[in-house]
Structures are given as structure tokens and as C-alpha cells.
Amino acid sequence: MAAKDNTDPTKPSQEKSLVHEVPQISRELSWLAFNYRVLQEAKDPRVPLLERLNFLAIFSSNLDEYFKVRVATMRRLAKLKKKTREKLEDDPLPELAEIIAEVSRQQQEFGQVFRTEILPELRREHIHLIDETECTDGQRDMALDYFRRTIKPLLAPIIFSANPSPLFLKDQTVYLIVRLKPKAQEEPEQYAILEIPTQKHGSRFVKLPVEQGEHYVMLLDDVIRVGLPELFPGFAEVEAYAVKLSRDAELDIEEEVSGNLMAKIKKSLKKRETGRPSRLLYDPQTPEPLLHALLEHIGITTDELVVGSRFHNFRDFFGFPKFEIPGLYYAPQPPLPHPVLEKAPSMLEAMKEQEFLLHYPYQKFDYVLRFLEEAADDPAVTSISITLYRVADKSKVAKALIRAAENGKLVTAVVELKARFDEESNIYWGSKLEKAGANVIFGVPDLKVHSKIGLVTRQEDGQAVQYAYLSTGNYNEKTSLIYTDHALFTTDQRLTGEMSKVFNFLVDGNTNQTFEHLLVAPFNLRDGLEKLIRHEMELARAGKPAYIVAKMNALQDSRMIKQLYEASQAGVKIELLVRGICSLIPGVPGLSENISVRSIVDRYLEHGRIYVFGNGGEEKIFIASADWMNRNLNRRVEVAFPVYDPVLRQETRQMLDLHMKDNQKARLSDNQYWVSDDPSLSVHAQDEAYRLMKEKATQAGFPVT
């Protein structure tokens, strides 16, 4: 499966879009359907109570990013002149109206879940989230004392009604806008604003003393409301309402081809804080004169208004206080030891003997750190090449690479500067690596480097031997505990040799690369997938069994959707597990009746991609970093790697089958829970995956509690 010789595969395709020719669901509405599945987890009584609160925080955080990026982009398009908009494939205005309507519906349900389900159940567990109206006299006194000592020094209120200067609201920051009613009726009302100092305070919550076994918590907002009369003395009444502004966070650098990319990224990050407003969330109880006075002072229109609730930035509930009360959280699932690697004194020596497949978060990420740390200290190791897309804030991975560079290894780190919302962290670690002497490549023009690969070269008996790591997930210790991913440790020369070609391209830009084993975007990944699908179609037309089973995060690419429709029409049975966006419409007679689509949202974020093709009884199995989206297939460097080892193939299929059989957390395309034909068979994929890995560890002699 070689790249075409007469074209540059790294240049975006200019072919006509198939969006209007291929029946499909809107990408934006499909994403909102995914986020609704997150909200379903918050509604699910089977989920422990404080985990349900966590899902509300995830829902809110997701929606914030969606407005900052996707909706902000659509608003920019909608503000283009009419003649310019007519040149677009779609007028963004009708879809924008649909988005706002669906978001409003979900926000209403969100508020209902919080008020009528979560809060009453918290009270049943003796946890009370109270506001200033629910305080006892003693609690009010304690809250007022806390306000005076701790919060008041952090506040900087502005009476903006008396100041014609424009107001600047920080991105994703909660403010209280305050209505000040004078004692004298002939005097006009005054309006003020103040920032909720969540970051300076260190938390959005204040725990009050326990009273007779009952726990009490107040939001910082409400503690401030208790103290407002002292903050604004001399007024008859003081009322406060919360607002939050989201700003456009799209960096507009996808197609950047020249110049100092680092400087451009840093400049764009500064602009992000001052980007144009994409949404102003407000409390529906806010008096209209107060709200419109604020709009005038911040210079936006009612088009950006979105009804919220009394509280905003629900993502702050990630930091809700912890309580030692049984049953409020998921049962612990500590990452498990690998049956062989846990005993191996050397990662490199173990890899010489066999390949290893790891499944995070069920198994330890520690082996990745051991692999890199051992390579950093091994005198026989000459070089380490690695792609870094999102690294942890206190990255042990980056520290191991720094140590390797300081030890004289040739370290080549491809650091992706366009990893949205992780740019600053990547710039920081990239700079640290450079100072240590590593060869740091800050991204590739036109492309995002999204592959998760690493290659260690070691001199052994006068020959260079390569040790490889390929994964669906990032080199990130933190996300390895909450994302489900798969990773391969191998010395298979069929794979390591072609990984060298990928790094050659990343280092010197040489597009004259061919691949027989790896599927690499933008070289042969799309062509390779299409060839595999066509082969299944040929088998089906010949009356032979033909099938595709694929698990991914998103399916949006029109060409892939079109080919899957054609495969369905040819008789290929297609089972898809798509966590997020899925623009394909399954089960349509004459079009997609042989395609089923399900989605799993559960305790861990499903992140691993696995593609299986029947291939006439000799299955071809690939694990990949890529989803089937236009950007992954055309504008990113991605790697899908085959699983050749028979034992690991069986293990991969076993993990995939567990998820395909899930009937506890799987939803159909209409977000209804999927129910198995056999109601007596209960399969909860993530719990079963952990049980399976635990069983393997136990059989290897590791006591696991």
C-alpha cells in the first residue's frame, strides 16, 4: 500500500466535497448528541452519586470548549457578508439556530437533573449544598466571618453604571453583576460587577463545620452574596446574578506553512484571552435593565446570549469537596501489573523475547516510563525518537527524554504545537528539551502530528537494533488513568523499519515514502482503508462471509461514509462502535441496512481505535491513533499498526468483542440504551475489561485486591 508517486500526500486534497451527495448527520448536532450521552451518565442512578456530579462537570466543560471553538467558528462565518456566505457549502445560520435550540434543551435538562435529582440525593447522604438563603444564623455568621477574612481581600468590584469605559470580561470566568437599589427613591439604580476569585481562592467551594453528622458546603458565589451588603454599604437592597463569557478559542493556524510557528502560537495564545465573544451565559432571573446595561458595556449583542442558571462554570464541580461516605464514588480500580513485564528486570530485554500489548487504564502506564528511563540510562542506546501530542503538566516522560539528551543520546522529539488547549504545556516542555540538547521539531507545516509513536535505537554486536512503542493514546501519565487506550511494545523489523520512515518524513520532510505494513496518514491510510473495504465488498459479492468491525472516537469523513454505504449495499456486515461524532446514518433500507452503530460513554473515556476486516477468514486487525474524520485522514500524521502476533490478535479481538457486546452503557444512534437479544446476558465492557486484566495478573502470581 504505497503512497502515490505523482502527488504530494501532505498537501490537502482539492476534490469536491461529498457532504451534499452522501446522506449524513450534521457533525455539530452529532457532537451535541454525544455530549447528551455524558448527561445521561449524570442521570443514571446506577452511577455513584458524586460520580454523577462529575459527569455534570464533564458535560459543562465539553460545552464550554464546543462554544469556544465550533460555535465561535460558525458565528464568524455567519457574520460574513451575504455574498461571501453564499459561496460556502452551507449557510451557517439555520444550523446555528438548531444548535442553540438543542443546547438550550440540554441546558434545561441539565438544570433539572442537578436541582431535582442530584441535590436531593446529596441531602439523603447528609451532604447539603446550601445558598445564602438556607443558612442558619450560625452558618451565616461563619460565612460572613470567612468572607471578611478570606474572600473580601480578593475582590475588586467596579460600579460600571457610573463609568462610561468599556468592560472587559475574562474568558471562562464567572462574574457577579450586582443591582444596587438606593435608599432614596429619586436616585437611580447602580450596577456593579465583580469577579468570583476561584483561582486566587483555590476552590469554588467552602466547607462549613459538620453539625450532628450533616455536612454543609457553600459555593464561593453564595458566600460573597452573604457579604455583599458590607461590600456595597449605603444601599437599600443588593442583588447579584452570575454571568460568564466564552471567547473564540480557534487559533486559525491549521494551514500555516511558513514563518516561526512558535512565535505564531504564542501570539495566538495571547489572542485567545481576548478573542471575540461566542457566548454570554446568564442567570434567567437577571433583571433586563441590568443585563442590557452589561451588554452595552462589553460591546456584544443579544445574539451571543445563552440562558444559563444561577451558577456557571459547572466544571468547577471537578473540585467538589471529598467525603468519606461509602458508595459515593466508583470502586477503586488501580492499574494492574502486566503478567510478564512486571517481573522483567529490563524492558528492552523483555521486548527482544516477545511483543507486549498494554491496555490503559486497566494496566499500568509505568512500563512506558520504564522503557524511556531505561533507554535514557543505557550506554548502548544511541537515539530516541518520539512524537509528543499532549504531555502531562509534570511529565515524567519529558523528564526521561531530558535525561537521555543530557546523557548524550540523540533525542528527536516532534512536539505538536497545535494540540488545542495544550499548546502552552507543549511549548514549555519543548523548550526544556531544547535546552537539554534534544532535537525538537515543533510540528510540521500543514499537518498536525497526532500519531503516538516512539523508537529507541541500540547498538548490539555492531548492529543497530530498534525497539518501538506504538499507541492510541498520548504519552501522558494523567490521562492514562482515565482514557482507554491500547499500546504495543515491539521489535518487529517490519514495523520498526517503517517507523523510521515516518520519523524521516517528520525530520526532513521527505514525502517519498512507501509503506507495506503501517497505514500512515497522509500517505496510505485512506487508500489502505478503502482497499480493505473494497476487498470485503468483493467477498460479499462472491457470496462469501464479509464483515468489518471498527471502534473509534469519530466518523465524519464523507468519502469513508460513502464507501461504508456501498459496502453495506454489497452485503458486507458492518458493526461500528463510535464514541462521539458519527455522521453516518445506520439501518436505512437500501443504503445502510447492514450497518449498526453504537456508542459507549462510561467511567473511562473510550479512546482506543481498533479496525477489524474479515479478509476471508484471516482477519486483518489494526490499532490506530486515527479516527475516520477528514482531518485525520488528510491533514494529520497518523499511524495505524497491524497486530501480527497470534496471541495479541486474540487479546485485541477479545477486548473489542467485550465492547461490541456491552448492554449496560451502549447507546444506539438515537441515544436509546442498546438491549441485548438475550436479556439474561449482562455485559458491562469496562468492568469486564478490568476483570479480564485482573485475572491475567492473578494467574501470573500477582496478588490483586
XYZ file of C-alpha atoms in Angstrom, residues 341 344-352 366-382 384 400-401 403-404 407 409 456 458 460 467:
38
model
C 6.640 -7.004 32.215
C 11.111 -8.336 33.802
C 14.287 -6.680 35.102
C 14.762 -4.966 31.706
C 12.093 -3.655 29.341
C 14.440 -3.854 26.361
C 15.496 -7.417 27.085
C 11.870 -8.465 27.531
C 10.934 -6.843 24.199
C 13.635 -8.884 22.460
C 4.593 2.707 34.318
C 6.072 0.433 31.642
C 6.249 3.363 29.216
C 8.259 5.320 31.761
C 10.491 2.309 32.418
C 11.053 1.919 28.670
C 12.157 5.536 28.259
C 14.127 5.759 31.505
C 15.995 2.557 30.728
C 16.791 3.838 27.245
C 17.971 7.150 28.729
C 20.490 5.408 31.008
C 21.599 2.523 28.765
C 25.097 3.233 27.338
C 24.311 1.115 24.264
C 21.281 3.226 23.305
C 22.259 5.821 20.727
C 15.355 8.047 20.882
C 13.142 10.911 30.924
C 13.809 12.397 27.480
C 17.811 12.850 30.978
C 18.502 10.930 27.764
C 23.347 11.564 28.789
C 21.646 10.310 23.350
C 14.719 3.547 20.507
C 20.526 0.441 20.434
C 24.168 -4.584 19.770
C 12.700 -1.029 19.925
